[in-house]
XYZ file of N, CA and C in Angstrom:
777
model
N 71.365 108.583 96.983
C 71.748 109.172 95.691
C 70.604 108.994 94.695
N 70.195 110.116 94.027
C 69.084 110.003 93.087
C 69.547 109.335 91.792
N 68.592 109.013 90.943
C 68.876 108.265 89.722
C 69.805 109.032 88.773
N 69.630 110.355 88.673
C 70.457 111.131 87.764
C 71.921 111.123 88.190
N 72.156 111.331 89.503
C 73.525 111.331 90.000
C 74.159 109.955 89.840
N 73.405 108.924 90.075
C 73.903 107.570 89.912
C 74.296 107.315 88.463
N 73.460 107.809 87.548
C 73.756 107.638 86.128
C 75.045 108.351 85.745
N 75.245 109.560 86.305
C 76.464 110.322 86.021
C 77.690 109.582 86.539
N 77.585 109.051 87.745
C 78.703 108.296 88.334
C 79.041 107.081 87.472
N 78.025 106.371 87.009
C 78.250 105.189 86.173
C 78.924 105.560 84.856
N 78.484 106.686 84.286
C 79.093 107.146 83.035
C 80.564 107.486 83.248
N 80.853 108.183 84.354
C 82.240 108.536 84.669
C 83.094 107.281 84.824
N 82.550 106.292 85.519
C 83.283 105.041 85.710
C 83.566 104.351 84.383
N 82.573 104.321 83.515
C 82.727 103.632 82.242
C 83.629 104.376 81.274
N 83.487 105.702 81.245
C 84.202 106.493 80.249
C 85.628 106.837 80.674
N 85.850 107.045 81.945
C 87.158 107.507 82.412
C 87.897 106.446 83.219
N 87.277 105.953 84.266
C 87.980 105.052 85.187
C 88.313 103.716 84.550
N 87.342 103.135 83.821
C 87.568 101.813 83.235
C 88.736 101.802 82.255
N 88.806 102.744 81.301
C 89.949 102.754 80.384
C 91.294 102.938 81.098
N 91.304 103.828 82.100
C 92.551 104.044 82.846
C 92.963 102.768 83.571
N 91.988 102.099 84.166
C 92.270 100.854 84.877
C 92.819 99.801 83.919
N 92.252 99.755 82.706
C 92.705 98.786 81.709
C 94.144 99.070 81.288
N 94.465 100.338 81.088
C 95.822 100.726 80.702
C 96.818 100.355 81.798
N 96.459 100.662 83.049
C 97.351 100.342 84.167
C 97.513 98.845 84.340
N 96.408 98.109 84.150
C 96.478 96.643 84.232
C 97.422 96.095 83.157
N 97.308 96.604 81.925
C 98.155 96.150 80.825
C 99.617 96.500 81.081
N 99.837 97.683 81.656
C 101.208 98.103 81.964
C 101.850 97.139 82.963
N 101.129 96.807 84.002
C 101.674 95.901 85.016
C 101.761 94.463 84.497
N 100.926 94.125 83.512
C 100.975 92.779 82.929
C 102.272 92.567 82.159
N 102.921 93.648 81.753
C 104.200 93.531 81.058
C 105.216 92.790 81.924
N 105.188 93.047 83.224
C 106.127 92.391 84.138
C 105.981 90.871 84.091
N 104.738 90.403 83.949
C 104.498 88.958 83.881
C 105.024 88.370 82.577
N 105.080 89.187 81.529
C 105.591 88.713 80.245
C 107.092 88.455 80.323
N 107.835 89.374 80.933
C 109.288 89.208 80.991
C 109.743 88.450 82.234
N 108.814 88.152 83.132
C 109.116 87.326 84.307
C 108.023 86.263 84.439
N 108.004 85.285 83.522
C 106.888 84.332 83.451
C 106.929 83.180 84.448
N 107.926 83.160 85.333
C 107.978 82.077 86.314
C 108.854 80.926 85.870
N 108.640 79.773 86.486
C 109.483 78.614 86.205
C 109.218 78.071 84.800
N 110.278 77.834 84.021
C 110.096 77.307 82.667
C 109.807 75.809 82.675
N 109.328 75.303 81.544
C 109.097 73.868 81.394
C 110.417 73.104 81.283
N 111.393 73.751 80.654
C 112.715 73.143 80.478
C 113.719 74.240 80.179
N 115.001 73.937 80.409
C 116.063 74.907 80.161
C 117.293 74.194 79.607
N 118.042 74.918 78.775
C 119.324 74.434 78.273
C 120.373 75.492 78.553
N 121.496 75.058 79.103
C 122.589 75.976 79.401
C 123.579 75.976 78.234
N 123.963 77.172 77.804
C 124.931 77.312 76.716
C 126.122 78.145 77.158
N 127.243 77.926 76.486
C 128.433 78.753 76.667
C 128.798 79.318 75.297
N 128.797 80.639 75.205
C 129.235 81.305 73.979
C 130.688 81.724 74.160
N 131.523 81.337 73.222
C 132.943 81.688 73.253
C 133.227 82.698 72.153
N 133.789 83.830 72.543
C 134.178 84.847 71.567
C 135.692 84.947 71.592
N 136.323 84.535 70.489
C 137.781 84.458 70.434
C 138.401 85.798 70.042
N 139.693 85.974 70.326
C 140.369 87.218 69.941
C 140.339 87.461 68.431
N 140.139 86.406 67.639
C 140.073 86.561 66.186
C 138.710 87.060 65.715
N 137.758 87.224 66.674
C 136.450 87.751 66.321
C 135.429 86.706 65.933
N 135.675 85.450 66.310
C 134.748 84.367 65.994
C 133.940 83.952 67.221
N 132.658 83.641 66.999
C 131.804 83.106 68.051
C 131.681 81.594 67.885
N 131.673 80.903 69.010
C 131.417 79.467 69.018
C 130.364 79.180 70.077
N 129.341 78.429 69.707
C 128.242 78.112 70.622
C 128.326 76.655 71.036
N 128.371 76.427 72.336
C 128.418 75.068 72.892
C 127.399 74.945 74.010
N 126.849 73.749 74.166
C 126.054 73.523 75.368
C 127.025 73.446 76.537
N 126.507 73.619 77.737
C 127.378 73.547 78.921
C 128.054 72.189 79.013
N 127.338 71.126 78.616
C 127.901 69.774 78.662
C 129.033 69.631 77.657
N 128.844 70.159 76.457
C 129.896 70.098 75.446
C 131.135 70.863 75.893
N 130.914 72.032 76.479
C 132.037 72.836 76.940
C 132.787 72.118 78.058
N 132.052 71.548 79.009
C 132.685 70.852 80.117
C 133.497 69.656 79.626
N 132.982 68.960 78.624
C 133.698 67.799 78.070
C 135.015 68.233 77.441
N 134.992 69.355 76.723
C 136.224 69.855 76.125
C 137.260 70.206 77.194
N 136.795 70.832 78.267
C 137.702 71.205 79.351
C 138.310 69.957 79.985
N 137.476 68.954 80.205
C 137.966 67.705 80.796
C 138.963 66.995 79.894
N 138.822 67.193 78.588
C 139.743 66.582 77.625
C 141.005 67.411 77.441
N 141.078 68.532 78.123
C 142.267 69.370 78.054
C 142.244 70.440 76.986
N 141.092 70.622 76.348
C 140.955 71.653 75.308
C 140.359 72.914 75.913
N 141.066 74.004 75.753
C 140.575 75.268 76.303
C 140.472 76.324 75.203
N 139.598 77.319 75.403
C 139.480 78.393 74.409
C 140.808 79.127 74.269
N 141.051 79.742 73.118
C 142.279 80.519 72.935
C 142.434 81.581 74.018
N 143.650 81.858 74.377
C 143.915 82.885 75.390
C 143.290 84.212 74.965
N 142.638 84.847 75.932
C 142.001 86.124 75.653
C 140.554 86.013 75.198
N 140.041 84.784 75.122
C 138.652 84.596 74.705
C 137.698 85.075 75.799
N 136.510 85.496 75.391
C 135.469 85.873 76.338
C 134.402 84.779 76.363
N 133.930 84.436 77.561
C 132.904 83.409 77.721
C 131.609 84.056 78.221
N 130.494 83.620 77.650
C 129.178 84.104 78.049
C 128.302 82.897 78.367
N 127.894 82.793 79.627
C 127.004 81.705 80.034
C 125.563 82.164 79.870
N 124.803 81.426 79.077
C 123.444 81.834 78.728
C 122.472 80.674 78.941
N 121.317 80.983 79.514
C 120.253 79.995 79.682
C 119.161 80.240 78.655
N 118.737 79.184 77.969
C 117.614 79.276 77.042
C 116.459 78.503 77.657
N 115.382 79.203 77.969
C 114.234 78.602 78.653
C 113.096 78.303 77.683
N 112.301 77.304 78.030
C 111.114 76.966 77.238
C 109.863 77.144 78.080
N 108.893 77.868 77.526
C 107.591 78.051 78.165
C 106.451 77.569 77.271
N 106.778 77.149 76.047
C 105.729 76.784 75.098
C 105.664 75.277 74.857
N 106.754 74.702 74.328
C 106.724 73.289 73.913
C 107.415 72.344 74.879
N 108.264 72.881 75.750
C 109.070 72.015 76.602
C 110.461 71.793 76.043
N 110.741 72.353 74.855
C 112.069 72.298 74.246
C 112.512 73.716 73.939
N 113.562 74.224 74.583
C 114.016 75.589 74.320
C 114.345 75.830 72.850
N 114.962 74.835 72.217
C 115.356 74.989 70.825
C 114.138 75.048 69.893
N 113.143 74.221 70.175
C 111.913 74.240 69.366
C 111.179 75.564 69.567
N 111.116 76.030 70.798
C 110.476 77.322 71.079
C 111.096 78.438 70.239
N 112.430 78.471 70.185
C 113.110 79.526 69.437
C 112.788 79.441 67.946
N 112.851 78.237 67.397
C 112.562 78.073 65.974
C 111.125 78.467 65.643
N 110.185 78.026 66.472
C 108.788 78.365 66.228
C 108.552 79.870 66.320
N 109.185 80.488 67.292
C 108.960 81.912 67.516
C 109.585 82.772 66.432
N 110.831 82.484 66.071
C 111.533 83.346 65.122
C 111.172 83.039 63.671
N 110.924 81.779 63.352
C 110.731 81.393 61.950
C 109.269 81.338 61.500
N 108.321 81.516 62.396
C 106.917 81.477 61.997
C 106.564 82.663 61.100
N 105.466 82.533 60.381
C 104.995 83.607 59.505
C 104.198 84.616 60.332
N 104.533 85.894 60.181
C 103.843 86.970 60.897
C 103.401 88.050 59.917
N 102.388 88.776 60.321
C 101.940 89.917 59.530
C 102.821 91.144 59.787
N 103.367 91.244 61.002
C 104.211 92.379 61.386
C 105.288 91.910 62.342
N 106.358 92.703 62.465
C 107.321 92.438 63.537
C 107.899 93.757 64.046
N 108.176 93.771 65.341
C 108.690 94.959 66.012
C 109.911 94.588 66.837
N 110.973 95.362 66.704
C 112.160 95.203 67.538
C 112.092 96.254 68.644
N 111.997 95.800 69.883
C 111.970 96.719 71.025
C 113.416 96.900 71.472
N 114.017 98.024 71.095
C 115.460 98.216 71.231
C 115.934 98.391 72.663
N 115.014 98.724 73.561
C 115.381 98.929 74.949
C 114.835 100.230 75.497
N 115.260 100.553 76.690
C 114.823 101.755 77.384
C 115.049 103.011 76.522
N 114.187 104.013 76.669
C 114.380 105.252 75.895
C 115.765 105.881 76.066
N 116.461 105.549 77.153
C 117.807 106.102 77.357
C 118.793 105.621 76.293
N 118.414 104.593 75.517
C 119.262 104.126 74.423
C 119.500 105.257 73.422
N 118.562 106.205 73.351
C 118.734 107.337 72.431
C 119.952 108.174 72.788
N 120.428 108.069 74.033
C 121.618 108.818 74.432
C 122.856 108.354 73.669
N 122.790 107.135 73.138
C 123.955 106.606 72.422
C 124.322 107.467 71.223
N 123.365 108.213 70.691
C 123.632 109.031 69.514
C 124.424 110.283 69.855
N 124.019 110.994 70.897
C 124.637 112.286 71.195
C 125.350 112.362 72.541
N 124.944 111.505 73.498
C 125.551 111.574 74.836
C 125.706 110.171 75.411
N 126.578 109.352 74.821
C 126.724 107.962 75.260
C 127.127 107.813 76.727
N 127.733 108.850 77.289
C 128.145 108.776 78.689
C 126.947 108.720 79.632
N 125.768 109.098 79.139
C 124.564 109.086 79.965
C 123.833 107.743 79.909
N 124.292 106.867 79.032
C 123.633 105.575 78.869
C 124.199 104.557 79.847
N 123.306 103.819 80.517
C 123.743 102.778 81.456
C 124.008 101.510 80.654
N 125.237 101.311 80.279
C 125.582 100.155 79.470
C 126.655 100.529 78.474
N 126.745 99.746 77.396
C 127.758 99.965 76.376
C 127.061 100.208 75.039
N 127.134 101.436 74.558
C 126.426 101.813 73.329
C 126.874 100.984 72.133
N 128.152 100.690 72.047
C 128.671 99.928 70.918
C 127.971 98.581 70.807
N 127.913 97.864 71.915
C 127.346 96.521 71.869
C 125.818 96.539 71.809
N 125.185 97.563 72.373
C 123.723 97.648 72.224
C 123.386 97.880 70.744
N 124.141 98.739 70.098
C 123.917 98.992 68.683
C 124.125 97.736 67.859
N 125.180 96.991 68.182
C 125.445 95.739 67.467
C 124.329 94.725 67.697
N 123.851 94.628 68.939
C 122.790 93.667 69.250
C 121.509 94.013 68.497
N 121.146 95.286 68.490
C 119.935 95.717 67.787
C 120.077 95.467 66.288
N 121.220 95.833 65.744
C 121.450 95.654 64.313
C 121.421 94.184 63.923
N 122.050 93.356 64.750
C 122.136 91.918 64.447
C 120.769 91.250 64.486
N 120.008 91.464 65.550
C 118.704 90.791 65.645
C 117.737 91.368 64.615
N 117.856 92.655 64.307
C 117.004 93.247 63.278
C 117.284 92.597 61.926
N 118.553 92.372 61.643
C 118.925 91.742 60.387
C 118.448 90.307 60.292
N 118.576 89.572 61.379
C 118.135 88.171 61.392
C 116.635 88.082 61.120
N 115.846 88.823 61.894
C 114.393 88.753 61.749
C 113.954 89.278 60.390
N 114.583 90.355 59.920
C 114.226 90.910 58.612
C 114.463 89.901 57.499
N 115.589 89.208 57.549
C 115.899 88.218 56.524
C 114.900 87.072 56.521
N 114.537 86.596 57.718
C 113.563 85.511 57.805
C 112.194 85.982 57.333
N 111.820 87.190 57.738
C 110.545 87.774 57.326
C 110.482 87.895 55.800
N 111.574 88.380 55.211
C 111.631 88.534 53.762
C 111.524 87.190 53.058
N 112.204 86.184 53.586
C 112.131 84.843 52.998
C 110.699 84.312 53.031
N 110.026 84.507 54.141
C 108.640 84.034 54.261
C 107.727 84.722 53.246
N 107.933 86.015 53.055
C 107.084 86.738 52.101
C 107.503 86.463 50.656
N 108.740 86.111 50.445
C 109.182 85.695 49.107
C 108.459 84.402 48.716
N 108.387 83.468 49.658
C 107.671 82.217 49.397
C 106.189 82.497 49.145
N 105.623 83.418 49.920
C 104.211 83.781 49.693
C 104.041 84.374 48.302
N 104.986 85.205 47.883
C 104.909 85.800 46.552
C 104.911 84.746 45.455
N 105.770 83.750 45.605
C 105.802 82.665 44.626
C 104.477 81.909 44.611
N 103.919 81.702 45.816
C 102.638 81.004 45.913
C 101.512 81.803 45.272
N 101.684 83.126 45.237
C 100.682 83.995 44.613
C 100.830 84.048 43.090
N 101.863 83.387 42.580
C 102.057 83.334 41.142
C 103.060 84.310 40.584
N 103.767 85.061 41.440
C 104.769 86.007 40.966
C 105.988 85.260 40.428
N 106.682 85.860 39.457
C 107.947 85.278 39.021
C 109.009 85.594 40.072
N 110.204 85.063 39.879
C 111.247 85.173 40.897
C 111.570 86.625 41.247
N 111.791 87.442 40.239
C 112.162 88.840 40.479
C 111.038 89.610 41.165
N 109.815 89.385 40.718
C 108.676 90.086 41.312
C 108.446 89.638 42.747
N 108.626 88.340 43.005
C 108.453 87.809 44.363
C 109.486 88.414 45.309
N 110.707 88.602 44.831
C 111.750 89.208 45.661
C 111.406 90.659 45.989
N 110.935 91.395 44.989
C 110.574 92.793 45.223
C 109.379 92.886 46.159
N 108.418 91.999 45.974
C 107.244 91.949 46.850
C 107.678 91.690 48.300
N 108.582 90.728 48.471
C 109.051 90.387 49.818
C 109.772 91.556 50.460
N 110.605 92.252 49.684
C 111.331 93.417 50.202
C 110.355 94.514 50.628
N 109.393 94.794 49.770
C 108.423 95.847 50.075
C 107.602 95.519 51.309
N 107.150 94.268 51.403
C 106.325 93.869 52.539
C 107.101 93.932 53.849
N 108.375 93.569 53.792
C 109.196 93.595 55.010
C 109.286 95.001 55.579
N 109.564 95.980 54.743
C 109.753 97.330 55.256
C 108.439 98.044 55.559
N 107.359 97.561 54.981
C 106.049 98.104 55.331
C 105.567 97.593 56.686
N 106.031 96.415 57.070
C 105.487 95.737 58.248
C 106.475 95.677 59.416
N 107.537 96.440 59.350
C 108.625 96.367 60.329
C 108.814 97.714 61.011
N 109.032 97.688 62.321
C 109.341 98.935 63.018
C 110.219 98.666 64.227
N 110.888 99.707 64.676
C 111.690 99.670 65.895
C 111.089 100.656 66.875
N 111.013 100.262 68.140
C 110.461 101.138 69.171
C 111.311 101.040 70.426
N 111.081 101.966 71.346
C 111.750 101.921 72.642
C 110.793 101.365 73.690
N 111.356 100.889 74.772
C 110.552 100.271 75.822
C 110.005 101.347 76.764
N 109.121 102.158 76.244
C 108.515 103.206 77.058
C 107.192 102.720 77.649
N 106.478 103.611 78.290
C 105.224 103.243 78.970
C 104.244 102.588 78.008
N 104.023 103.199 76.847
C 103.005 102.694 75.938
C 103.419 101.401 75.260
N 104.707 101.220 75.050
C 105.171 99.940 74.510
C 104.913 98.828 75.510
N 105.154 99.114 76.791
C 104.877 98.124 77.828
C 103.382 97.797 77.889
N 102.556 98.818 77.724
C 101.114 98.592 77.709
C 100.737 97.687 76.537
N 101.281 97.970 75.352
C 100.952 97.174 74.168
C 101.422 95.729 74.309
N 102.578 95.530 74.942
C 103.066 94.162 75.174
C 102.213 93.477 76.230
N 101.905 94.213 77.292
C 101.110 93.639 78.373
C 99.729 93.200 77.924
N 99.103 93.957 77.031
C 97.754 93.612 76.571
C 97.760 92.714 75.343
N 98.978 92.392 74.844
C 99.079 91.458 73.738
C 98.954 92.056 72.359
N 98.941 93.376 72.251
C 98.903 93.995 70.927
C 100.210 93.736 70.192
N 101.313 93.762 70.936
C 102.620 93.372 70.429
C 102.987 92.023 71.026
N 103.537 91.157 70.205
C 103.943 89.850 70.707
C 102.798 88.861 70.723
N 102.297 88.540 69.527
C 101.214 87.562 69.418
C 101.406 86.768 68.128
N 100.450 85.914 67.784
C 100.630 85.026 66.639
C 100.697 85.765 65.303
N 100.275 87.028 65.271
C 100.330 87.812 64.039
C 101.403 88.899 64.051
N 101.935 89.211 65.232
C 102.867 90.336 65.356
C 104.026 89.936 66.272
N 105.161 89.615 65.680
C 106.335 89.229 66.461
C 106.933 90.444 67.166
N 107.222 90.288 68.451
C 107.918 91.321 69.219
C 109.193 90.726 69.795
N 110.313 91.361 69.494
C 111.605 90.952 70.052
C 112.027 92.030 71.041
N 112.177 91.650 72.294
C 112.425 92.616 73.372
C 113.838 92.444 73.913
N 114.634 93.507 73.867
C 115.979 93.484 74.432
C 115.945 94.051 75.844
N 116.448 93.251 76.767
C 116.520 93.661 78.177
C 117.984 93.589 78.604
N 118.599 94.733 78.833
C 120.003 94.780 79.228
C 120.190 95.540 80.527
N 121.394 96.024 80.786
C 121.647 96.756 82.038
C 120.787 98.009 82.182
N 120.488 98.678 81.089
C 119.662 99.897 81.156
C 118.232 99.580 81.548
N 117.798 98.340 81.320
C 116.430 97.922 81.641
C 116.358 97.098 82.920
N 117.493 96.956 83.615
C 117.506 96.234 84.883
C 117.648 94.731 84.759
N 118.343 94.246 83.735
C 118.526 92.807 83.549
C 119.249 92.189 84.742
N 118.821 91.005 85.130
C 119.444 90.301 86.260
C 120.013 88.943 85.864
N 119.705 88.483 84.639
C 120.158 87.172 84.180
C 120.578 87.254 82.717
N 121.293 86.209 82.289
C 121.604 86.042 80.875
C 120.708 84.918 80.365
N 119.628 85.258 79.690
C 118.666 84.242 79.274
C 117.923 84.666 78.011
N 117.434 83.663 77.304
C 116.633 83.855 76.094
C 115.387 82.997 76.258
N 114.219 83.566 75.974
C 113.008 82.765 76.128
C 111.841 83.390 75.374
N 110.875 82.559 75.053
C 109.623 82.995 74.436
C 108.510 82.710 75.436
N 108.042 83.721 76.174
C 107.020 83.499 77.195
C 105.654 83.146 76.619
N 105.458 83.490 75.342
C 104.210 83.174 74.646
C 104.496 83.232 73.152
N 103.572 82.741 72.358
C 103.772 82.736 70.917
C 103.898 84.165 70.400
N 104.941 84.404 69.612
C 105.122 85.720 69.014
C 105.901 86.706 69.857
N 106.405 86.276 71.004
C 107.191 87.171 71.867
C 108.532 86.518 72.179
N 109.617 87.227 71.879
C 110.958 86.734 72.179
C 111.661 87.738 73.074
N 112.151 87.263 74.219
C 112.870 88.125 75.164
C 114.335 87.721 75.180
N 115.198 88.706 74.981
C 116.646 88.486 75.034
C 117.172 89.335 76.176
N 117.591 88.687 77.244
C 118.029 89.406 78.446
C 119.496 89.128 78.721
N 120.266 90.195 78.942
C 121.679 90.048 79.259
C 122.122 91.093 80.257
N 122.970 90.699 81.191
C 123.416 91.625 82.226
C 124.391 92.665 81.691
N 124.921 92.433 80.488
C 125.732 93.446 79.802
C 125.256 93.517 78.352
N 125.527 94.624 77.708
C 125.141 94.757 76.310
C 125.971 93.843 75.423
N 127.199 93.558 75.831
C 128.022 92.625 75.068
C 127.419 91.228 75.118
N 126.838 90.883 76.267
C 126.168 89.594 76.375
C 124.950 89.531 75.466
N 124.209 90.633 75.367
C 123.054 90.677 74.467
C 123.475 90.343 73.041
N 124.582 90.928 72.606
C 125.068 90.679 71.258
C 125.418 89.193 71.103
N 126.095 88.616 72.110
C 126.459 87.203 72.049
C 125.207 86.318 72.021
N 124.167 86.728 72.741
C 122.933 85.947 72.776
C 122.236 85.945 71.416
N 122.321 87.060 70.703
C 121.728 87.096 69.365
C 122.451 86.105 68.450
N 123.762 86.047 68.558
C 124.522 85.085 67.746
C 124.165 83.654 68.158
N 123.921 83.429 69.438
C 123.497 82.105 69.895
C 122.168 81.722 69.256
N 121.256 82.667 69.175
C 119.965 82.405 68.527
C 120.188 81.972 67.077
N 121.079 82.660 66.387
C 121.385 82.305 65.002
C 121.862 80.861 64.904
N 122.723 80.474 65.846
C 123.242 79.104 65.846
C 122.140 78.089 66.114
N 121.291 78.369 67.077
C 120.245 77.413 67.460
C 119.231 77.208 66.341
N 118.859 78.289 65.644
C 117.841 78.157 64.591
C 118.454 77.855 63.226
N 119.779 77.743 63.180
C 120.439 77.421 61.916
C 120.360 78.536 60.896
N 120.423 79.767 61.366
C 120.329 80.919 60.467
C 121.661 81.178 59.790
N 121.620 81.432 58.487
C 122.819 81.791 57.728
C 122.571 83.122 57.031
N 123.545 84.009 57.102
C 123.417 85.301 56.432
C 123.534 85.104 54.933
N 122.679 85.758 54.160
C 122.779 85.659 52.701
C 124.063 86.280 52.194
N 124.455 85.940 50.960
C 125.663 86.514 50.373
C 125.505 88.018 50.249
N 126.650 88.710 50.380
C 126.679 90.177 50.301
C 125.925 90.822 51.451
N 125.777 90.080 52.554
C 125.070 90.630 53.714
C 125.917 91.697 54.387
N 125.245 92.646 55.045
C 125.938 93.679 55.826
C 125.840 93.341 57.304
N 125.951 92.066 57.634
C 125.865 91.629 59.028
C 126.958 92.316 59.854
N 126.693 92.397 61.140
C 127.627 93.115 62.015
C 128.882 92.329 62.300
N 128.882 91.056 62.015
C 130.093 90.286 62.257
C 131.035 90.415 61.083
């Protein structure tokens, strides 16, 4: 091969093949993000949803102790067994607090597979339960938005704003830096390459029946990435409430929370 042809081949490799290879590598790296292997530690929880519409979060040990003492959930209650894994600090609870409550420049809620859009016009085509997927998305969006706003409110005060101005600043910054996306090819690429889900950009990923969930678990595989996986959409909603309990989140007054 002469020098000119070799140069052309090298240019083609650099300009076309290399970028495509990088995109494909990032796409496949997404799988490692949501399947990170054995955790450092795990805590088992039982979420109880009573007929009165109340959630109660217990560790598996606490729940077992109540059963042994003869105390059982009210008749008709639903139970959700959930595992919270740690990949960062060795404490599942610390991982959750660090991931959800840290200061970020941006945050993205990954609502799930593009088929979630069927919930608007053709819910029968969606693999799962549209009602509970909507509740799960709304609930986690509200939790993260409130924490994000609080963090920027504190920043506003530190910048010298008065109370009212700091609140408006926090509100404006939250909606400028927040978005919802679906788990399509390019979202997977962005997560795989770390554009989403890093120390500056929080990514919350919902994995349910439409996305092929096989377990009920919550975990942060790396800083800035939170995965909520449930075998049913109702479980996803219960897992979001569990997160609220673990991080000690309280809805502000006059909140439009889904509960």
